[in-house]
Coordinates of C-alpha atoms and ligand atoms in Angstrom, one line a residue:
X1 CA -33.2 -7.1 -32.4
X2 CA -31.0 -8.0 -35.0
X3 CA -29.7 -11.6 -33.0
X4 CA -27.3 -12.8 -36.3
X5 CA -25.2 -9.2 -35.5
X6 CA -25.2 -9.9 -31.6
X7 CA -24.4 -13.1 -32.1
X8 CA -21.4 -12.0 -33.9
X9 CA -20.1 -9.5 -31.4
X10 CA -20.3 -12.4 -28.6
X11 CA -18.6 -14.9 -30.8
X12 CA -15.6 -12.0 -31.7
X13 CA -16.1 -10.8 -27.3
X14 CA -15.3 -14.6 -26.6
X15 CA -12.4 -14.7 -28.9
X16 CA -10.9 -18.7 -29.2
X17 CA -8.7 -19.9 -26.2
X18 CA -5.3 -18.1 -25.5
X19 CA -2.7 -19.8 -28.0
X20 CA 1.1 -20.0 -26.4
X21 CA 2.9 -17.0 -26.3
X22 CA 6.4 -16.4 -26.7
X23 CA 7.8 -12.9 -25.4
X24 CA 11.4 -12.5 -26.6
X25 CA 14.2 -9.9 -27.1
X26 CA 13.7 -8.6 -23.4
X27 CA 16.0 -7.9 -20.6
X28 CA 14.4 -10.2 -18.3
X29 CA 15.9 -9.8 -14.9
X30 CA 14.7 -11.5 -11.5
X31 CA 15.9 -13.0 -8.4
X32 CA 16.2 -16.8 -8.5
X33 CA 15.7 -19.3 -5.5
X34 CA 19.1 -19.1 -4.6
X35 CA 18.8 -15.6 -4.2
X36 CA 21.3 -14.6 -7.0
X37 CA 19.8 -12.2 -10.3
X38 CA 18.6 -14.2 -13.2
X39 CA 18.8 -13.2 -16.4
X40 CA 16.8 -14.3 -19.4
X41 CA 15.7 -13.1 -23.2
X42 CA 12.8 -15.2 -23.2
X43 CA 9.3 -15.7 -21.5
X44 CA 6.9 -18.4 -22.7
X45 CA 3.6 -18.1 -21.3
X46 CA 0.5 -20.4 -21.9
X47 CA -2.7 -20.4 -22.5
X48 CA -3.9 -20.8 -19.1
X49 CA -1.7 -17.5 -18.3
X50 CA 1.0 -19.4 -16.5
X51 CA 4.7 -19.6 -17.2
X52 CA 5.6 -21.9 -19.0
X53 CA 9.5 -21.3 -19.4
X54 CA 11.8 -18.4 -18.9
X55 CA 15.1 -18.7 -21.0
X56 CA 18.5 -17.7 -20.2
X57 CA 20.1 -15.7 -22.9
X58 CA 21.7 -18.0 -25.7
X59 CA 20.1 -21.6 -24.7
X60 CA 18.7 -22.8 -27.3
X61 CA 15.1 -24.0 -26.9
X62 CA 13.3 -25.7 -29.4
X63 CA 9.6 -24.8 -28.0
X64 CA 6.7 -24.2 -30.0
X65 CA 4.6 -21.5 -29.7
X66 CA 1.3 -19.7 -31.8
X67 CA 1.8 -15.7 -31.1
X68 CA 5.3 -14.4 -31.1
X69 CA 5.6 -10.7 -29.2
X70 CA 8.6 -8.6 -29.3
X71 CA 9.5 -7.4 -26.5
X72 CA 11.6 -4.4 -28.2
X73 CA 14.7 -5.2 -25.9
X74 CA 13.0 -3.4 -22.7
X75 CA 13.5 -5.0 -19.4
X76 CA 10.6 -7.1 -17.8
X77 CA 10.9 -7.9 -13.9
X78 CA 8.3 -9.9 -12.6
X79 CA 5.4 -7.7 -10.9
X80 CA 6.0 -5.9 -8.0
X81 CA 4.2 -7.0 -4.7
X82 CA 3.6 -4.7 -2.1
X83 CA 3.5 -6.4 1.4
X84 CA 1.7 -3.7 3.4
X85 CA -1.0 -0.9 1.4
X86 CA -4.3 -0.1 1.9
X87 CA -6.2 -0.4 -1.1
X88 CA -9.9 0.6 -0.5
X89 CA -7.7 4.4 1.1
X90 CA -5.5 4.4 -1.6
X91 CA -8.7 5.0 -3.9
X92 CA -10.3 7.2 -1.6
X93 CA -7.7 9.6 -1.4
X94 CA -7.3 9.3 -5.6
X95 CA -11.2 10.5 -5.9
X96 CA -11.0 13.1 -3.2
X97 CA -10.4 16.6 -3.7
X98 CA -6.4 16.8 -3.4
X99 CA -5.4 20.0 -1.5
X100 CA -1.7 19.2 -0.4
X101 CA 0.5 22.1 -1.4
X102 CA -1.9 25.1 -1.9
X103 CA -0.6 28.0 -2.0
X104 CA -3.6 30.5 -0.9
X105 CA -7.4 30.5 0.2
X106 CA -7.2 31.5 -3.2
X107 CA -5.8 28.4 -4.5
X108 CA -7.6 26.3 -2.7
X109 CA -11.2 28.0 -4.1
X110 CA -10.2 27.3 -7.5
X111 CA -8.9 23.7 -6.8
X112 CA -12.1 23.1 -5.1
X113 CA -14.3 24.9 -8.5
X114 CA -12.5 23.0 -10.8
X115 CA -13.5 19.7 -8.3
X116 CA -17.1 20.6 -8.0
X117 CA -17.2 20.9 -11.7
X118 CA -15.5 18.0 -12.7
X119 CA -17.4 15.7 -10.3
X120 CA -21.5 16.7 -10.3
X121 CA -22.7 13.6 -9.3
X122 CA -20.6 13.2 -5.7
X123 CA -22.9 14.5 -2.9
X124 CA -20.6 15.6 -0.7
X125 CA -17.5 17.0 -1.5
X126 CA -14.5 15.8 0.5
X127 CA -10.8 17.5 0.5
X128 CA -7.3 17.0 2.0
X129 CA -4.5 18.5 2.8
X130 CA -4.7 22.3 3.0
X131 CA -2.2 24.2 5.2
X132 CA -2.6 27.9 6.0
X133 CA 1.1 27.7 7.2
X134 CA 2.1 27.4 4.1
X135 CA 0.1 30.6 3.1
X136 CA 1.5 34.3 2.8
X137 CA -1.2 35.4 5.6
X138 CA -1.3 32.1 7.7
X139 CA -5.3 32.6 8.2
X140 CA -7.5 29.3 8.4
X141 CA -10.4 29.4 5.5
X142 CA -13.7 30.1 6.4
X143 CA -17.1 28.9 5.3
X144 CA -18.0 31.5 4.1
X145 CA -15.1 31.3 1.6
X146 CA -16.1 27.8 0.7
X147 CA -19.9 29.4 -0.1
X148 CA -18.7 31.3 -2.8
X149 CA -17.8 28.8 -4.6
X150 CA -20.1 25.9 -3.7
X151 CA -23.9 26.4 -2.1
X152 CA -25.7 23.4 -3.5
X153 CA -24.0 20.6 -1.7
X154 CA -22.0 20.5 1.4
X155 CA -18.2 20.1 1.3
X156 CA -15.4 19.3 3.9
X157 CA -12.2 19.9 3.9
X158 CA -9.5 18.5 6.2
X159 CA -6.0 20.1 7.3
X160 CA -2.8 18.6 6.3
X161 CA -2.5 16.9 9.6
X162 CA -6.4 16.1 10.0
X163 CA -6.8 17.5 13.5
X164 CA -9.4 20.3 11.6
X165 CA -11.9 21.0 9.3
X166 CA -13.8 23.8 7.5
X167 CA -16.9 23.5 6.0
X168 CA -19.5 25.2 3.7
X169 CA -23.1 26.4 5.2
X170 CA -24.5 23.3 3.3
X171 CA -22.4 20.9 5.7
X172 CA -23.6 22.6 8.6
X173 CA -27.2 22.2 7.8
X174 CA -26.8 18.9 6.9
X175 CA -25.4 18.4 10.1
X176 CA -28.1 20.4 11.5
X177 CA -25.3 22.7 13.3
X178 CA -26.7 26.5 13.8
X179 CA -25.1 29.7 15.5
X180 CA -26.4 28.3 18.6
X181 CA -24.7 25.1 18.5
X182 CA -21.6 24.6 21.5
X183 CA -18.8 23.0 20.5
X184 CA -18.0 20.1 22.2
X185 CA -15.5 19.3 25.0
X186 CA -11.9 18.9 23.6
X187 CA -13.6 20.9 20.0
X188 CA -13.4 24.3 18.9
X189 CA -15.8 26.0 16.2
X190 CA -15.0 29.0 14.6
X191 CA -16.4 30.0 11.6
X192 CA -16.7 27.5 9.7
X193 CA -13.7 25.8 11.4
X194 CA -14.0 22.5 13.2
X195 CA -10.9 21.6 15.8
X196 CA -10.5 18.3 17.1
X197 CA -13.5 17.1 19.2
X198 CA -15.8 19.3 17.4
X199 CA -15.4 17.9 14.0
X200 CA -17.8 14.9 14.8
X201 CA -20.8 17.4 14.7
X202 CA -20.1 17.4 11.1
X203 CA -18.7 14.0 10.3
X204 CA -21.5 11.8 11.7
X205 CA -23.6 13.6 9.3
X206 CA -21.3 12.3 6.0
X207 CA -23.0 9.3 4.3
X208 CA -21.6 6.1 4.2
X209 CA -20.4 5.3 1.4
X210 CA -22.3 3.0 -1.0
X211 CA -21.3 0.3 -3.1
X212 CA -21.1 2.0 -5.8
X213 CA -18.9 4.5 -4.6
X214 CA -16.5 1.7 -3.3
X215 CA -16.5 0.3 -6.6
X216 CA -15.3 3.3 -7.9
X217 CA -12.5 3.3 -5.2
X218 CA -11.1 0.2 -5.6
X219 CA -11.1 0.5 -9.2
X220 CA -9.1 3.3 -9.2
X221 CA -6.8 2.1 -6.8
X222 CA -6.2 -1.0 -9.2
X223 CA -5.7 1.4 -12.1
X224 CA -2.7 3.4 -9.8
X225 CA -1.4 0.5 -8.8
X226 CA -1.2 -1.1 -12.0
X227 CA 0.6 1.8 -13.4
X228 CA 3.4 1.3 -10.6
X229 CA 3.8 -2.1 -11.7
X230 CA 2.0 -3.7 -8.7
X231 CA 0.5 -6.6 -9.2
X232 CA -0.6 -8.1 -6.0
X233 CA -0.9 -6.8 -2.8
X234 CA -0.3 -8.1 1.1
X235 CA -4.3 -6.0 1.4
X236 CA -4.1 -4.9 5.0
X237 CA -6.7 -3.8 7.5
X238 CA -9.6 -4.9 5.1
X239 CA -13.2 -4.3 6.3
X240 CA -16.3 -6.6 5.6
X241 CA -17.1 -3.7 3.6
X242 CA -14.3 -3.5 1.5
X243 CA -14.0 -7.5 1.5
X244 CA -17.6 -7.5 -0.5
X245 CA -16.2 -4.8 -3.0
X246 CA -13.1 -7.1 -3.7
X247 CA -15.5 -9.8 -4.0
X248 CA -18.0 -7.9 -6.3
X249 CA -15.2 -7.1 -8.3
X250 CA -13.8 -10.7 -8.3
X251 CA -17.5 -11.9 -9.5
X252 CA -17.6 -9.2 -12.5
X253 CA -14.2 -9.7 -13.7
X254 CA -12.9 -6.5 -12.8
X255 CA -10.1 -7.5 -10.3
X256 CA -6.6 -7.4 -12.3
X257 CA -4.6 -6.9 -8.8
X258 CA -4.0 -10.0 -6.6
X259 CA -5.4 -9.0 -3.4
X260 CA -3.9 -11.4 -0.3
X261 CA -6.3 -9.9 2.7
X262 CA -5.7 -9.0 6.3
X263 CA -9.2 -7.8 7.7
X264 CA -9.5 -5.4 10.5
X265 CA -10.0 -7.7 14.2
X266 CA -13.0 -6.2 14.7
X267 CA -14.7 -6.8 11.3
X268 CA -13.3 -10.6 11.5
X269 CA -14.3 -11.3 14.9
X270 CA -18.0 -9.9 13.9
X271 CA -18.7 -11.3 10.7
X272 CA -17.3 -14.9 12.3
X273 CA -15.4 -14.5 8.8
X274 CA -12.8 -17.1 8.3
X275 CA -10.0 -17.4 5.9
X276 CA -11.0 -18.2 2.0
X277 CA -9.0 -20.5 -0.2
X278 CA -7.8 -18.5 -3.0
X279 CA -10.8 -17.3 -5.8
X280 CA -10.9 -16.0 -9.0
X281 CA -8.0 -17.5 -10.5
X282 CA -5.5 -16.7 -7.2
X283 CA -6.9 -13.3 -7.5
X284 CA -8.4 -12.5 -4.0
X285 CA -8.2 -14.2 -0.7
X286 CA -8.5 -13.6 2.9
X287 CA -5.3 -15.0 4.6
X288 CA -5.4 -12.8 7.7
X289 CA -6.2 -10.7 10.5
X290 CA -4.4 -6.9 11.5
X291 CA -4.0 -6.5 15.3
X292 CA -2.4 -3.2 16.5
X293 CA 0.1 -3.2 19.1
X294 CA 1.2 0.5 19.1
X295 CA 0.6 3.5 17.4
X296 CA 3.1 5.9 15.1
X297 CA 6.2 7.4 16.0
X298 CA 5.4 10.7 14.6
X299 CA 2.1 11.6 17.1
X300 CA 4.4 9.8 20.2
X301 CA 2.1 6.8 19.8
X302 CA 4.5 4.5 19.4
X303 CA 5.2 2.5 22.5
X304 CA 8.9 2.5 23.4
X305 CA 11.0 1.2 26.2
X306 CA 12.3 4.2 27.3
X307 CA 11.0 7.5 27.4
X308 CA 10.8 10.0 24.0
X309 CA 13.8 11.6 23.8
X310 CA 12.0 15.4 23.0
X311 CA 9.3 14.5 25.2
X312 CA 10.9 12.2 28.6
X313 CA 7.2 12.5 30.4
X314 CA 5.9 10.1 27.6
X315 CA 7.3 6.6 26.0
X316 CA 4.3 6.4 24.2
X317 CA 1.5 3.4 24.7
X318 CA 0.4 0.1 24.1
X319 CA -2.8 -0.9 22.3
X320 CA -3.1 -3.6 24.3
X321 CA -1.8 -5.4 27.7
X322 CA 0.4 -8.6 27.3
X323 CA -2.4 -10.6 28.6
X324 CA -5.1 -8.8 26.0
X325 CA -2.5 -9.3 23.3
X326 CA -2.0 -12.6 23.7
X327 CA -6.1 -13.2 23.6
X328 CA -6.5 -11.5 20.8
X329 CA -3.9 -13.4 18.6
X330 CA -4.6 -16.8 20.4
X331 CA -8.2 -16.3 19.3
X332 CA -6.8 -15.5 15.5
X333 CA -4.9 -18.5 14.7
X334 CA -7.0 -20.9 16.5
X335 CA -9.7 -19.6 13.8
X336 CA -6.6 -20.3 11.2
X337 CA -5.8 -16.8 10.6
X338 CA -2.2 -15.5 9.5
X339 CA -1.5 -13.0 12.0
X340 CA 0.1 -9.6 11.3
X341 CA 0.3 -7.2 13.9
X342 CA 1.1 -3.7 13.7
X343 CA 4.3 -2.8 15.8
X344 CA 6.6 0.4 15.5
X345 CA 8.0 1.1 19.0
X346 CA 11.1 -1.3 20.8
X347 CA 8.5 -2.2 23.5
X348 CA 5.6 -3.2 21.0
X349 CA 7.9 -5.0 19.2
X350 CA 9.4 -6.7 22.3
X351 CA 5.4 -7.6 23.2
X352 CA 4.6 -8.9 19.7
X353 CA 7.8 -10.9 19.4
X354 CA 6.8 -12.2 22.9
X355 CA 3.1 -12.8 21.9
X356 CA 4.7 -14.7 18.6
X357 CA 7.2 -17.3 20.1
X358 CA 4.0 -18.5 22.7
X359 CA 1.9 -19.0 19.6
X360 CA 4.9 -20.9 17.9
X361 CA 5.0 -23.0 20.7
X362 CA 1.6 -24.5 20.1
X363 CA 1.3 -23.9 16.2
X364 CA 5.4 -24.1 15.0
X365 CA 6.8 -21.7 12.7
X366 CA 4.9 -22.3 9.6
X367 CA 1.8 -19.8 10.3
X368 CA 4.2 -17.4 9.1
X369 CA 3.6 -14.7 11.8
X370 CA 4.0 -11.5 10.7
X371 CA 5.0 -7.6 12.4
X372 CA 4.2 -4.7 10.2
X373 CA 6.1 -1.6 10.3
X374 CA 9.4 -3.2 12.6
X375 CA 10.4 0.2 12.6
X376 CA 12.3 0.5 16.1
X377 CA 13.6 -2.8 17.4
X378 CA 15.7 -3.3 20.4
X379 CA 18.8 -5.0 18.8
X380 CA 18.3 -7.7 21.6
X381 CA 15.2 -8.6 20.3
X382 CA 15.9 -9.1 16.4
X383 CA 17.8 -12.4 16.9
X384 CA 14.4 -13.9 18.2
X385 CA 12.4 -13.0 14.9
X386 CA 13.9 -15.9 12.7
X387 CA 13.2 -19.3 15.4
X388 CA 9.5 -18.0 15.9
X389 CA 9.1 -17.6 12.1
X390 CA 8.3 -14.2 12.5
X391 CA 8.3 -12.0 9.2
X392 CA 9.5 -8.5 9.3
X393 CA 7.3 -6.5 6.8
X394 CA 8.6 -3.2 6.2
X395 CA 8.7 -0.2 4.1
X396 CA 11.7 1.4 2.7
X397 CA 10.4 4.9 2.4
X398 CA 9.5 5.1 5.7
X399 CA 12.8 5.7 6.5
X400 CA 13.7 7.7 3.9
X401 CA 10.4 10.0 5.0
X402 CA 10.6 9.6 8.8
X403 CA 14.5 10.0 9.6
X404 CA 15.0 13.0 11.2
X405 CA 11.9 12.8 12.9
X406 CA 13.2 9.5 14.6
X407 CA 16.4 11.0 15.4
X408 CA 14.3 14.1 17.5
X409 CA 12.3 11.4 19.0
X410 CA 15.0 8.9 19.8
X411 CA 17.8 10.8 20.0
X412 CA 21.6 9.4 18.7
X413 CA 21.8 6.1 20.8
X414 CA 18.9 4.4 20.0
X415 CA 18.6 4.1 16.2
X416 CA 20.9 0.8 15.7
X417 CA 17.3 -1.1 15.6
X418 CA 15.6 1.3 13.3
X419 CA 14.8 0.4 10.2
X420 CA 17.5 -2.2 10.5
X421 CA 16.4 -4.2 7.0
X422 CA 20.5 -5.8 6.6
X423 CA 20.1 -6.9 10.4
X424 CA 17.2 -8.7 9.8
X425 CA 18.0 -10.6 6.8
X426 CA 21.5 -11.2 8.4
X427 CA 19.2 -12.7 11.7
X428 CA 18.0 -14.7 9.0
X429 CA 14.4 -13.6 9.5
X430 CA 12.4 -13.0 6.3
X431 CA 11.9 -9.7 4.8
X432 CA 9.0 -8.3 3.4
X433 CA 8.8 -4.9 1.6
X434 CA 6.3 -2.6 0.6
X435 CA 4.9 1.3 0.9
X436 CA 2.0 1.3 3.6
X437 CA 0.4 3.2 0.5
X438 CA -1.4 5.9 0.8
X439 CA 0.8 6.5 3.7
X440 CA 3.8 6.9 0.8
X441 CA 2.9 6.9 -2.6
X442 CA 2.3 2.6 -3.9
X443 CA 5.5 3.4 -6.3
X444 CA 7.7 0.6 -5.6
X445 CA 10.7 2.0 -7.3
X446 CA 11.2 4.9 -5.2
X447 CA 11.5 1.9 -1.9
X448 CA 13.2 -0.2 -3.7
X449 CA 15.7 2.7 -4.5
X450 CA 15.6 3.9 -0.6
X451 CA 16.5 0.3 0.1
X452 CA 19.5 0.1 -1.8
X453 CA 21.2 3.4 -0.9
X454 CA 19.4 4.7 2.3
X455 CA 18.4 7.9 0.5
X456 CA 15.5 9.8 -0.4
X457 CA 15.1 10.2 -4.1
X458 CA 17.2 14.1 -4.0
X459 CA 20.1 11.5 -2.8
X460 CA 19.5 12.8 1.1
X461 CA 21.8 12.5 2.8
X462 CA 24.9 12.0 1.6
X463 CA 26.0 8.5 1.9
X464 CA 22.8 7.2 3.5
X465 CA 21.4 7.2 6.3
X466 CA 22.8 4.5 8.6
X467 CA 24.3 2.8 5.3
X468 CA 25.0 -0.2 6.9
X469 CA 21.5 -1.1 7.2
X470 CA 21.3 -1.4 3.4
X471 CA 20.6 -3.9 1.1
X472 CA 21.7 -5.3 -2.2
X473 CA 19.6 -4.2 -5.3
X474 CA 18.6 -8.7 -5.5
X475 CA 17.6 -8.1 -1.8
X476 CA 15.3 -5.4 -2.2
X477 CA 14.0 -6.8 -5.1
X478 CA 13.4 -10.2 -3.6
X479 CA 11.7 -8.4 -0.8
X480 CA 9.6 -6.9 -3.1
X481 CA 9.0 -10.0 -4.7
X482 CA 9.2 -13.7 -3.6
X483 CA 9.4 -11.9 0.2
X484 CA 6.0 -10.2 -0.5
X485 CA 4.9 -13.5 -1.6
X486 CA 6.3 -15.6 0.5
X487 CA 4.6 -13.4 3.6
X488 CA 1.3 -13.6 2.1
X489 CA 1.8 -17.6 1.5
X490 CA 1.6 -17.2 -1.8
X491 CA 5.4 -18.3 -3.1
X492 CA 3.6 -20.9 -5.0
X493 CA 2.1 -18.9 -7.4
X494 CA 3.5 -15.1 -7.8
X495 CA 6.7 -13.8 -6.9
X496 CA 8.9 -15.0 -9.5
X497 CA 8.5 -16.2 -13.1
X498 CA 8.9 -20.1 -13.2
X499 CA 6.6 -22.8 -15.0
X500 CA 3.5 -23.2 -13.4
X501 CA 3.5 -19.6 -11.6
X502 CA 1.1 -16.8 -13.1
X503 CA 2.9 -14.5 -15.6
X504 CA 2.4 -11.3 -13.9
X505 CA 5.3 -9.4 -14.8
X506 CA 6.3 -5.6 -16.3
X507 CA 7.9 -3.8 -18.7
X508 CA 10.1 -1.2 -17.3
X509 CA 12.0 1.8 -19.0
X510 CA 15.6 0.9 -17.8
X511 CA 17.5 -1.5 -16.0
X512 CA 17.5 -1.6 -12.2
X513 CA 20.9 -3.2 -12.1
X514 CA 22.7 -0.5 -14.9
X515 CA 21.4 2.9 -13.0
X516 CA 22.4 4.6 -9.8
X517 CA 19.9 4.6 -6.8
X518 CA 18.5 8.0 -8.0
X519 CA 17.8 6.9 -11.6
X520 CA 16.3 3.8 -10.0
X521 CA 13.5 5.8 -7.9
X522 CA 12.3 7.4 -11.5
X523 CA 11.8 4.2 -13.6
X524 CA 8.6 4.1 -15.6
X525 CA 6.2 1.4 -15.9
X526 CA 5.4 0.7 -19.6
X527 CA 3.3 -2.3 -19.4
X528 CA 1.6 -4.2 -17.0
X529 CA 0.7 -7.9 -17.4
X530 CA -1.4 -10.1 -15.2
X531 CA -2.0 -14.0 -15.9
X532 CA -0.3 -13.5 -19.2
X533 CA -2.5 -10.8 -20.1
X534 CA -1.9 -7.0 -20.5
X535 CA -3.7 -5.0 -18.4
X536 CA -2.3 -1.9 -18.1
X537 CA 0.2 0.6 -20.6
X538 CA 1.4 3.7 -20.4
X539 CA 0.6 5.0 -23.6
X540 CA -3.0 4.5 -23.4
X541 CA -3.3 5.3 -20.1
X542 CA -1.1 8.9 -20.6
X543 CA -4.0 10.5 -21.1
X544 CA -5.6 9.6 -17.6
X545 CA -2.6 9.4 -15.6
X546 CA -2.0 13.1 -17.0
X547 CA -5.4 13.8 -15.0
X548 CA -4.8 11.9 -12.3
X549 CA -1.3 13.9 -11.2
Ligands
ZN601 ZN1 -0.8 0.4 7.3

C-alpha cells in the first residue's frame, strides 16, 4: 500500500469547502411571489449550495464572492418540478428493450439481437411496444421467431397496448408451460402468444427484481430526468420497495433529484410507514399517500356521471364506494399523510372533492389535499376545489395526447370541465403541473408549451384546443415551479431562486418568453445544477443520451 499516495487522492476527493459563487451574464428568468416574471443577470450561490441573492439587471451589488462563472449570456430558470411521475417506471422502461414503432418481425429480431448483446448480464429479457398492425403482413410474432435469435435465456415481449405477450421457448420452460399446458379462463395461447388471462402462466415465473437492478433503475431515471431539467419530483405511487432504493441512494450520495414521496395505500398501510422529515439535504422525503378513485378514460375506466358517449351501456367505475373512500383517506391523514388521490372522471372527481371538504372540516385547508389527473370536472364542482384547499395536479400533455379520444368518449357537450387549467386558477384553486412520466415523456418543455397554446408540439390544431382553457407562459411556469412545490410542501425550499432556497436551477438554449409555443416544446437543457452544484450537461452526456434515444 502506498498510504502517502492514498492519502493524497482523499485529501484532493475532499476538496476544501464550497467558496461563494457568483454566476453572472445570464438571462435569468422566473416567476416571482406576486406571480409576475423576474428577471435577473445575476445568481450568488453559497457555500452551503443555497441562494444567496439573485440580481435584477443593472443593480449594483457590492457582494463578495471567491469563484466567478460565466454564464455565457444563456438563460437559467430555476429547475423544473414535475408534480406527478413515476420514477422507479420511468427507469424501467429506459433499461427495457424499446420496441415502439417496429416496422416488421424483422425489425423487431434485430432490435431484440442488438438488446441481447448489448445487455449479457440481464436474466430475462423484457420488451415493449411491438404492434403487428403496424406491420406490412399484420401477423403476431411467434416463439419460435424469438428462438432464433435468443435460446440461452428467456425473453418477453409485451404488445403496444399490453393486453399480450410472446415469448421464447426459454420463458416457457422457465415457466414450466409445455404443449399440454391449457390456457386459462379469459387467456388465449397460441404459439408463443399469451392473450390476456393467459399471460400470468409466464409472468409469475419473472424474478423480482433485486436491489441492484433497482439501483440501476432509479439511477437512470435521475440521469433522464436531469437531462430534462427536472430537478425534484412530486414521486407518486412509491412502493416500500422503491422507498428503500431512494433511501439507498440517499445514504451513498447518489440521489441528485429531490424526490417528495406519495407511497402506494397498500405498501403504507403495511409497512405502518409514516411520513419522514426531509433527509439528505431536502433530498428525499415521504410526504404522502396515492389513493385511486377511478381509472383512465382511454380503457372506459374512468368513472363519469353520465354514460360514455361511444359506449352508453357503461359510465365507467369507481375504485371505491363513498363510504370506502372516505375510510381510506380518514385513515391517511389521521396517520399525517398528505393525501393525493387519483381522479379523472366528473363523478370521481365529484367523490374525491366530496371526500376532501369532510376531511377539511376536521383538519382545515392546510393539509394541502391533492387530485391527480383533474382531467374531467363537472364545471359545478370546480368552485369547491379552492375553500377545501384542494390542489389540482395536472398534466399538460395529457391533453394535447388524449383530445380526440375525450371528444369520442364525451362527445361535444361535455368538455367545458376537461382539462380546464384557466378555470381552475381563475377558481382560485392551486395548480400543479407535471407529465405522469412514463405515461408522456418527463420533458417539461413540451407541457409547458401545450399549456400555453393548447397544441401538440406539430401546432395541432389550429388555434388550440379549447383555447380558453390556456394559460400564460408565468402560469405554466409557476405551475411547474413554486405550484409543484408548493403541492409537495416544499415552497420553502425549491421552486424559485431566493436566499435561503437550494440553487437548483438550469441552463436552457433559448428563452421561453422570446419563442413561439412550438420553439418552446424543443428547448434543450444544457446544464443542470442541484444545491449549487452541477450535475448534469449536455455535452458530456451527448454521448449517452445519443444511446439512450
Ligand atoms: Zn400516475
Amino acid at each position: 500500500m502506498h498510504k502517502p499516495i492514498l492519502a493524497l487522492v482523499a485529501a484532493l476527493l475532499c476538496s476544501p469547502a464550497l467558496s461563494n459563487t457568483m454566476i453572472d451574464h445570464v438571462n435569468g428568468i422566473q416567476v416571482g411571489a406576486d406571480g409576475k416574471i423576474e428577471h435577473f443577470d445575476r445568481l450568488l450561490i453559497g457555500n452551503d449550495g443555497k441562494v444567496i441573492s439573485v440580481m435584477a439587471p443593472g443593480m449594483i451589488a457590492d457582494v463578495e464572492f471567491d469563484q466567478r462563472i460565466d454564464g455565457g449570456g444563456r438563460t437559467l430558470l430555476p429547475g423544473l418540478i414535475d408534480a406527478h411521475g413515476h420514477v422507479v417506471d420511468l427507469g424501467v422502461a429506459a433499461l427495457n428493450l424499446n420496441l415502439v414503432g417496429t416496422s416488421s418481425v424483422d425489425d423487431l429480431k434485430q432490435r431484440l439481437r442488438a438488446y441481447a448483446a448489448a445487455n449479457p448480464d440481464r436474466r430475462w429479457i423484457i420488451g415493449f411496444g411491438w404492434n403487428q398492425e403496424l406491420w406490412a403482413d399484420k401477423r403476431f410474432p411467434t416463439a419460435a421467431e424469438l428462438d432464433s435469435v435468443v435460446t440461452d435465456r428467456p425473453v418477453v415481449l409485451e404488445r403496444v397496448d399490453g393486453h399480450a405477450i410472446v415469448v421464447n421457448s426459454a420463458a416457457m420452460r422457465a415457466a414450466g408451460v409445455t404443449a399440454a399446458t391449457v390456457a386459462p379462463p379469459g387467456g388465449r395461447i397460441e404459439k408463443g402468444m399469451f392473450v390476456d388471462n393467459a399471460r400470468g402462466l409466464i409472468e409469475g415465473a419473472v424474478p423480482a427484481t433485486t436491489d441492484v437492478e433497482r439501483d440501476r433503475q432509479l439511477a437512470k431515471a435521475q440521469d433522464i430526468l436531469l437531462g430534462f431539467g427536472v430537478t425534484g419530483i412530486d414521486a407518486m405511487s412509491v412502493s416500500l420497495a422503491d422507498w428503500q432504493a431512494f433511501r439507498r441512494a440517499g445514504d451513498s450520495g447518489r440521489l441528485n433529484v429531490r424526490l417528495i414521496s406519495y407511497m402506494t395505500a397498500t405498501d403504507a398501510a403495511d409497512a405502518k410507514q409514516l411520513p419522514t422529515p426531509w433527509l439528505y439535504g431536502d433530498r428525499l422525503r415521504l410526504v404522502g399517500v396515492k389513493v385511486f378513485a377511478d381509472g383512465a378514460l382511454g380503457s372506459r375506466g374512468a368513472w363519469l356521471k353520465q354514460p360514455y358517449t361511444d359506449k352508453p351501456d357503461t359510465r365507467g367505475l369507481p375504485r371505491h364506494s363513498d363510504a370506502e373512500y372516505q375510510a381510506l383517506i380518514e385513515a391517511a391523514a389521521a396517520r399525517g399523510f398528505q393525501v393525493a388521490t387519483h381522479a379523472i372522471g366528473d363523478a370521481a372527481n365529484a367523490q374525491v372533492i366530496a371526500g376532501y371538504e369532510r376531511l377539511s372540516k376536521e383538519y382545515g385547508t392546510a393539509r394541502r389535499w391533492r387530485i391527480e389527473h383533474f382531467q374531467i370536472a363537472d364545471p359545478v364542482d370546480i368552485p369547491r376545489l379552492a375553500p377545501a384547499g384542494i390542489i389540482a395536479s395536472m398534466q399538460p400533455t395529457h391533453q394535447t395526447s388524449d383530445r380526440l379520444m375525450a371528444e369520442k368518449r364525451l362527445g361535444p357537450n361535455r368538455l367545458a370541465g376537461a382539462y380546464a387549467w384557466q378555470t381552475v386558477l381563475k377558481s382560485g384553486a392551486r395548480l400543479a403541473f407535471g407529465t405522469d412520466f412514463p405515461v408522456e415523456s418527463p420533458n417539461p418543455f413540451p407541457g409547458l408549451s401545450a399549456a400555453i397554446s393548447r397544441q401538440d408540439v406539430h401546432g395541432e390544431p389550429a388555434g388550440g384546443w379549447i383555447p380558453s382553457e390556456r394559460v400564460t407562459f408565468e402560469q405554466a411556469l409557476s405551475a411547474y415551479t413554486r405550484g409543484s412545490a408548493y403541492a409537495g410542501f416544499a415552497e420553502d425550499r425549491i421552486g424559485s431562486l431566493e436566499p435561503g432556497k437550494w440553487a437548483d436551477f438550469i441552463l436552457i438554449d433559448r428563452d421561453p418568453t422570446q419563442v413561439d409555443a412550438q420553439s418552446l416544446a424543443r428547448t434543450e437543457v444544457l446544464e443542470t445544477w442541484v444545491a449549487g452544484k452541477k450535475v448534469w450537461e449536455r455535452a458530456a452526456a451527448a454521448t449517452a443520451a445519443e444511446r439512450g434515444r
